[in-house]
C-alpha positions in Angstrom: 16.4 23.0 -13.1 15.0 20.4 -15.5 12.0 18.4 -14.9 10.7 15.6 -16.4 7.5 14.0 -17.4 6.7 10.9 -18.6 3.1 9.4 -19.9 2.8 5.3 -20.2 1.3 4.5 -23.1 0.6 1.0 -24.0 3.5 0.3 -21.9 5.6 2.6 -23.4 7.2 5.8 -21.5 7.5 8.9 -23.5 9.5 11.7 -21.9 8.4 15.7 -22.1 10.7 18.0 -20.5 10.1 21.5 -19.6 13.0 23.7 -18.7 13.1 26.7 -16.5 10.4 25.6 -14.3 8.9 22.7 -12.4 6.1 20.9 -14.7 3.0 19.7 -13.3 1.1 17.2 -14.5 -2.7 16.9 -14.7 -6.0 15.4 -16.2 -5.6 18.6 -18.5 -2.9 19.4 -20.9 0.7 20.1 -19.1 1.0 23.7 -17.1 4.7 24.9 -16.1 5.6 27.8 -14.0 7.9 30.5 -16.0 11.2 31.6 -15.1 14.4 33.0 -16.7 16.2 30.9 -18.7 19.3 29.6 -17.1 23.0 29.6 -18.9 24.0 26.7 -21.1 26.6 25.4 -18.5 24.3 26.2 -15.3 21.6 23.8 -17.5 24.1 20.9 -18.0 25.1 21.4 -14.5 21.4 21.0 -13.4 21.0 17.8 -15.7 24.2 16.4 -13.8 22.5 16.8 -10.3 19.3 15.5 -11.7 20.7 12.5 -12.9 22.9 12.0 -9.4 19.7 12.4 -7.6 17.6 9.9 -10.1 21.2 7.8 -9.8 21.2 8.2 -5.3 17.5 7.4 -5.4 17.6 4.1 -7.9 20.5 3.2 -5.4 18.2 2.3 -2.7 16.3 -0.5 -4.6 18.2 -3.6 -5.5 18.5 -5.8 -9.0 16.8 -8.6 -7.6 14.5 -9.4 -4.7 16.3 -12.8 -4.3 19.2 -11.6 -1.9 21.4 -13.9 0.2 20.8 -11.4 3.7 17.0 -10.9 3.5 14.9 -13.9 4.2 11.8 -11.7 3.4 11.5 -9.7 0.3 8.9 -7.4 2.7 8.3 -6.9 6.4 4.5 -5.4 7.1 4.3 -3.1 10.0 0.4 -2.6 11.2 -2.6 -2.8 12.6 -4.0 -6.8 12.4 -7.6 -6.4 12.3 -10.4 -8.2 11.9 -13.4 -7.7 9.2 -16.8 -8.0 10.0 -19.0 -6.9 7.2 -22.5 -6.7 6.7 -25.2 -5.7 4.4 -27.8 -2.7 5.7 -30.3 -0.1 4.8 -29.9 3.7 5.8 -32.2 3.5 8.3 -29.6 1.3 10.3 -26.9 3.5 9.8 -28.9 6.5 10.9 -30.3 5.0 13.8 -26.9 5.1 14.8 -26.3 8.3 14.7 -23.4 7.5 11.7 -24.8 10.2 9.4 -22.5 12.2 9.4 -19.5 9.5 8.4 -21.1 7.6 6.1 -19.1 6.7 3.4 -16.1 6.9 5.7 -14.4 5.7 8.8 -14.7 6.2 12.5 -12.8 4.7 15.3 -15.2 3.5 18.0 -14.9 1.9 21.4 -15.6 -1.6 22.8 -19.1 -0.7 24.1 -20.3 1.1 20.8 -18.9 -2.1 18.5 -20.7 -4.2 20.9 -24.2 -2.3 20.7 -23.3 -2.2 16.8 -23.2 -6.5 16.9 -26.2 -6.7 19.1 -28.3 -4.7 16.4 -26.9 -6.7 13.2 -29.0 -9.8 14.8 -32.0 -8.6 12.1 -30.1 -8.2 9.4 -28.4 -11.0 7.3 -25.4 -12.7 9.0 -22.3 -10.9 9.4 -19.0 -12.1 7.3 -15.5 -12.4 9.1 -12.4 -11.9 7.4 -8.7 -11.4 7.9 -8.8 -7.6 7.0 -6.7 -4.7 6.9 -5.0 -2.3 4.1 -1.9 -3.7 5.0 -2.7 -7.2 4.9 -4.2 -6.7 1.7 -1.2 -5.3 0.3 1.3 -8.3 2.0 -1.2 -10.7 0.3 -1.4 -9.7 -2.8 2.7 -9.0 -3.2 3.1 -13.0 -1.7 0.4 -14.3 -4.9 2.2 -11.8 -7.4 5.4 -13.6 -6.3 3.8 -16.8 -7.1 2.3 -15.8 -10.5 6.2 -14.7 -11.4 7.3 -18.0 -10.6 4.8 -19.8 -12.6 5.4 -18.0 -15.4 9.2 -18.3 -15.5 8.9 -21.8 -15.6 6.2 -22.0 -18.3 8.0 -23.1 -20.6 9.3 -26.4 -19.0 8.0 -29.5 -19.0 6.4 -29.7 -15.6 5.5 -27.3 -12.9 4.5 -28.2 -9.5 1.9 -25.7 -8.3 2.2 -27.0 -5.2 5.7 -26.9 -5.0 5.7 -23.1 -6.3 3.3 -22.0 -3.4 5.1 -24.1 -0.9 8.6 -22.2 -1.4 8.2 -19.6 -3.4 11.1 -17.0 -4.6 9.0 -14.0 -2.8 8.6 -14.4 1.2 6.7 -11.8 2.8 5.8 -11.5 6.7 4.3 -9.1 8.7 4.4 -8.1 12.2 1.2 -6.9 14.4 -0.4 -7.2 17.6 -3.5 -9.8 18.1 -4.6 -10.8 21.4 -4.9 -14.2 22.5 -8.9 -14.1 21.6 -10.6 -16.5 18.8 -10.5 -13.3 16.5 -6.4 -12.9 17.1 -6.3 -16.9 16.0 -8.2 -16.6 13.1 -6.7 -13.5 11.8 -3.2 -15.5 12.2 -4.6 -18.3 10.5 -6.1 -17.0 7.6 -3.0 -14.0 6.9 -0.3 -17.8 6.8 -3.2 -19.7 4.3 -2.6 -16.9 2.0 1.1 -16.5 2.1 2.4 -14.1 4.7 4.0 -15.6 7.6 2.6 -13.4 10.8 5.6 -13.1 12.9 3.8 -11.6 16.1 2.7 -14.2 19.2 -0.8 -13.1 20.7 -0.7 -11.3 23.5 -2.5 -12.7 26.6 -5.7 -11.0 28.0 -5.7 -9.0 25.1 -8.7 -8.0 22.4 -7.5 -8.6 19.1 -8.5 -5.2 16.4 -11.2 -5.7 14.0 -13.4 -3.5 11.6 -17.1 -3.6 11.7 -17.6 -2.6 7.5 -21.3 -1.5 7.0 -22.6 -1.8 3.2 -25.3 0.2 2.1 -27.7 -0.6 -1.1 -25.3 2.4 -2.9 -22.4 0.4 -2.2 -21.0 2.7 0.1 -18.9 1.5 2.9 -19.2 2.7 6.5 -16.2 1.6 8.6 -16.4 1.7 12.5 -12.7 0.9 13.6 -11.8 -0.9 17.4 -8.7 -0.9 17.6 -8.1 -3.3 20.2 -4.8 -4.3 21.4 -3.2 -2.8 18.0 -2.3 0.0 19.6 0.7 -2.1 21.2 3.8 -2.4 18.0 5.9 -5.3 18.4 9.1 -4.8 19.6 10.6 -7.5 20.7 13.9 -9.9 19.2 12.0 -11.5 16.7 10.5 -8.5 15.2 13.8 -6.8 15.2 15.6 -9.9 13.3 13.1 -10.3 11.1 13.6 -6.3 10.3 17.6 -6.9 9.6 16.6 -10.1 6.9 13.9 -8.1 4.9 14.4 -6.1 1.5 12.0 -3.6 2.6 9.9 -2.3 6.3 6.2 -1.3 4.7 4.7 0.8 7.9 0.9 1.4 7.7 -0.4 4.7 8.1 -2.9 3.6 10.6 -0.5 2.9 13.4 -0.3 6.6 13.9 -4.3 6.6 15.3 -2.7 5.4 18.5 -0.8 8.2 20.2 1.2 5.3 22.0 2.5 3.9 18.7 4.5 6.9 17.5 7.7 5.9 19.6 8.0 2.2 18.5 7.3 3.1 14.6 10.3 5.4 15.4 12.3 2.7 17.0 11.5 0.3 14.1 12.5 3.0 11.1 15.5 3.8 13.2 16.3 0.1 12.9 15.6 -0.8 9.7 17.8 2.0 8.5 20.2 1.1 10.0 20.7 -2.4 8.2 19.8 -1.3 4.9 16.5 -2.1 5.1 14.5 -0.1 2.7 11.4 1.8 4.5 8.0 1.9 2.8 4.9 4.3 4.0 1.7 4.0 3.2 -0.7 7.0 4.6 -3.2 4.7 4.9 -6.6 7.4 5.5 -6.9 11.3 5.0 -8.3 11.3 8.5 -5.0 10.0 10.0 -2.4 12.2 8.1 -4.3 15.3 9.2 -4.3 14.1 12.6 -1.0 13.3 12.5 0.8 15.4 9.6 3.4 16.6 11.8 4.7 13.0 12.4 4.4 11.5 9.0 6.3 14.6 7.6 8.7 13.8 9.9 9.4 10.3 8.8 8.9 11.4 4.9 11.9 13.8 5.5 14.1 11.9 7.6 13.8 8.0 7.0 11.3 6.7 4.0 12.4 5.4 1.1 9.0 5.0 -0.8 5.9 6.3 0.1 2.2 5.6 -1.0 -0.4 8.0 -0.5 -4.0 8.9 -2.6 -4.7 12.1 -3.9 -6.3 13.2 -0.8 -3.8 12.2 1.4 -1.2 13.6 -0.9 -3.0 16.8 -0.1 -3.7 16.9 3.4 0.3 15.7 3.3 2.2 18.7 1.0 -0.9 21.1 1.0 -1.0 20.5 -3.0 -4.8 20.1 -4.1 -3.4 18.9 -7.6 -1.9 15.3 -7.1 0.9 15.1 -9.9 2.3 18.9 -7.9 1.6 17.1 -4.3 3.8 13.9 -5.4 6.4 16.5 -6.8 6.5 18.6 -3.4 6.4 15.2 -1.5 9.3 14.1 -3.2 11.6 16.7 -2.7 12.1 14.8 0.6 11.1 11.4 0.2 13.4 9.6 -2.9 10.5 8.1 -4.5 6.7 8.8 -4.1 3.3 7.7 -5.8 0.1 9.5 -5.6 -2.8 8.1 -7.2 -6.1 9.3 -8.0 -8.7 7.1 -9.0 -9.7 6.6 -12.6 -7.1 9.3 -13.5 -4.4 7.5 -12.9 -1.5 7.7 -10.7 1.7 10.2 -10.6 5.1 8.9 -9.5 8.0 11.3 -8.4 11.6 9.8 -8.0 15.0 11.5 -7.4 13.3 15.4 -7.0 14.0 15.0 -10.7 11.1 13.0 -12.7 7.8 13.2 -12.7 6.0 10.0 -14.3 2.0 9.8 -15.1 1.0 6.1 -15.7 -2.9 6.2 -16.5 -5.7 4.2 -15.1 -5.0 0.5 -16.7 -8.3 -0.3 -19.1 -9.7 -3.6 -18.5 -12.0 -5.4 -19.9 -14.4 -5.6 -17.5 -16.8 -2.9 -15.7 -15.7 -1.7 -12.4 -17.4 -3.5 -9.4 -15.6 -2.6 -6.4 -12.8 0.0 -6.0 -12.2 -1.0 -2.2 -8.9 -2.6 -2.5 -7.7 -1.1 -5.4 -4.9 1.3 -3.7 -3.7 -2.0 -1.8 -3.1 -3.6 -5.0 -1.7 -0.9 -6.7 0.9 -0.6 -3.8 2.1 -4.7 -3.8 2.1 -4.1 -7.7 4.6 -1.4 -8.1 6.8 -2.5 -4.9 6.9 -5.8 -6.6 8.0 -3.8 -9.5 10.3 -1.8 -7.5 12.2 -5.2 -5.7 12.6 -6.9 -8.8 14.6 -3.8 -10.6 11.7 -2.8 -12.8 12.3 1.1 -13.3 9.5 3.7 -11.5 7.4 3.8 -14.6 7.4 -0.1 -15.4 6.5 -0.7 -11.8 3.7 2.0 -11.7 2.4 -0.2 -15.0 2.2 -2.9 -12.8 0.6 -1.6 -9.7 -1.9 -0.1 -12.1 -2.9 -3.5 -13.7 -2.9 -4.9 -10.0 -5.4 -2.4 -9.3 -7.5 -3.2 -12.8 -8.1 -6.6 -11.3 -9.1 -6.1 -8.1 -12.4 -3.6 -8.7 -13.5 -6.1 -10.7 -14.7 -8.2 -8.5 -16.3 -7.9 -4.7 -13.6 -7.7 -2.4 -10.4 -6.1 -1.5 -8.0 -9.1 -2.0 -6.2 -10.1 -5.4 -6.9 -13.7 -5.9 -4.2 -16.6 -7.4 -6.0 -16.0 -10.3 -5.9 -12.7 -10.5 -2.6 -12.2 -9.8 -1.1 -15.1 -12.6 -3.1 -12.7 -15.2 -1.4 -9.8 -13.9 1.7 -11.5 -14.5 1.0 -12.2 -18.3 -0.7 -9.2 -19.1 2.3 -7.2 -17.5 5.0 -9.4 -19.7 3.1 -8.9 -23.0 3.6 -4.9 -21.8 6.8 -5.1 -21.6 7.0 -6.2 -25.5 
């Protein structure tokens, strides 16, 4: 069959294909597998069923995110935890006994978090924030909805801000269990400030999630996960009516670390399906699709629409140590997939068809912080995606997303950010 590749460049796609044998792309120049060649009316048969499957797989994504069914152009499924980050030395993190996952992430108990609080009392003082992958990537889709509305009325006479963030032309929600603690009401304070409506009512006697995020002088982050009362997936009326008005279902990846959760996230794909409502994975952590590979796959094959993994996931996922082959394995059952990888870029694979590399975008600042920068990348390209932006003008988008965020401290894409995102995107586009 055929198999195509495309590099962005400067905005621009240019299309390599290589016949006779599945291309993979990498860092290095192109590589492709050899094989007889095939008739001329077996090839043009081949490019038929290509362009079906790139036809089928376009299908799922609408023209416009503005739909008169779907109240929400995105419905977050996952865990609603809370941040609390602090500065330390080594010694700290060795002292408790977190040698061997620094760097990384651990999911801890109520006792452990608690003896984890009590020692912070010597060190500086502990910052709380509304945290999560998936919040990160809800938040930052809401702001890029925003931006998009500012600039298509920038050429009137008058724009009310305030009017724009008040009803804007992207609504984005997300379901998640908090408990009825002062953690579960700031967390469902602070996601509405900045623009995703939580849909989910605490639930009594219970501890609401959070992340205890340990920085070291090298800027590595050590996270110590309690999950708390996510472990419990909404599934009640209002969660299941809020699924039949949304464009998309994003499901996080880190619902799996609770053996209890696996039914309900079935229940809730199941659902969404059902109405048309797009499904979106993200994998979330390596640690969780090796855990759970068996279950993900599952999903990939059977009900996703669009799924978002990093290289290393991509890998523990297909088996595939090179991302641009993992995203082309992967997509032989998902319709659409994107694997990035760092400062290399990102591979996208639609329709079992195309393969599409869309390089790191080049900003002109120096890198601060890449923690955050997948999450961008993720609200970039499904805002792409929602709005009819082909694969490859949506992966521009996500990358650009992604150029803004490690350039600052933080895993959130601010207003700012996002209205240069915007520009710099349209002037693309050129």
């Amino acid at each position: 069959r055929s198999t195509a590749m495309m590099t962005m460049t400067h905005g621009k796609a240019t299309r390599f294909t290589k016949r006779g044998g599945v291309t993979r792309a990498v860092a290095s120049p192109l590589q492709s597998s050899s094989s007889a060649s095939a008739p001329a009316s077996a090839s043009a048969s081949a490019a038929v069923a290509t362009a079906a499957a790139d036809a089928a797989a376009a299908a799922r994504w609408g023209r416009s995110i503005v739909q008169p069914n779907r109240s929400y152009a995105a419905l977050g499924l996952g865990q609603a935890m809370v941040d609390l980050a602090a500065r330390v030395d080594d010694k700290f993190i060795n002292e408790l006994g977190l040698a061997d996952v620094r760097g990384g992430r651990k999911v801890i108990d109520a006792a452990f978090k608690s003896d984890v609080l009590a020692k912070l009392d010597d060190y500086a003082g502990v910052e709380v924030s509304a945290g999560g992958s998936l919040s990160n990537t809800l938040v930052a889709l809401s702001r890029l909805g925003e931006a998009n509305d500012l600039l298509q009325f920038a050429n009137g006479e008058h724009v009310d801000v305030n009017a724009v963030v008040a009803f804007p032309s992207v609504r984005v929600g997300m379901a998640g269990s908090i408990g009825d603690d002062p953690l579960g009401g700031f967390y469902r304070r602070e996601v509405r400030k900045a623009g995703v409506n939580f849909l989910s009512e605490p639930r009594d006697g219970a501890a609401t999630g959070s992340v205890v995020v340990l920085t070291t002088p090298d800027a590595q982050r050590t996270m110590l996960s309690h999950p708390g009362s996510s472990a419990d997936v909404p599934q009640d009326d209002a969660f299941f009516g809020a699924i039949q008005s949304s464009a998309s279902l994003i499901v996080e990846g880190y619902l799996w670390e609770e053996g209890a959760t696996v039914a309900a996230i079935a229940n809730s794909v199941k659902r969404a399906r059902k109405v048309g409502t797009r499904v979106v994975l993200t994998a979330s952590d390596v640690t969780c699709v090796e855990r759970f590979a068996p279950e993900m796959r599952e999903l990939v094959s059977n009900a996703c629409d669009l799924l978002f993994c990093n290289a290393a996931e991509a890998h523990a996922l297909t088996g595939e140590a090179c991302p641009a082959a993992a995203a082309e394995v992967a997509a032989r059952e998902c319709p659409l997939v994107v694997v990035t990888d760092g400062c290399h870029g990102s591979y996208v694979a639609s329709g079992r068809s195309t393969l599409i590399h869309v390089p790191a975008h080049a900003a002109d600042f120096k890198p601060v912080d890449t923690c955050g920068a997948g999450d961008a990348y993720a609200a970039g390209f499904l805002f792409g995606m929602l709005n009819g932006e082909t694969p490859e003008a949506s992966g521009l988008l996500g990358s650009i997303c992604a150029s803004q965020v490690v350039g600052h401290a933080g895993a959130r894409l601010a207003r700012g950010e996002a209205n240069e995102v915007m520009r710099t995107f349209a002037l693309s586009l050129q």
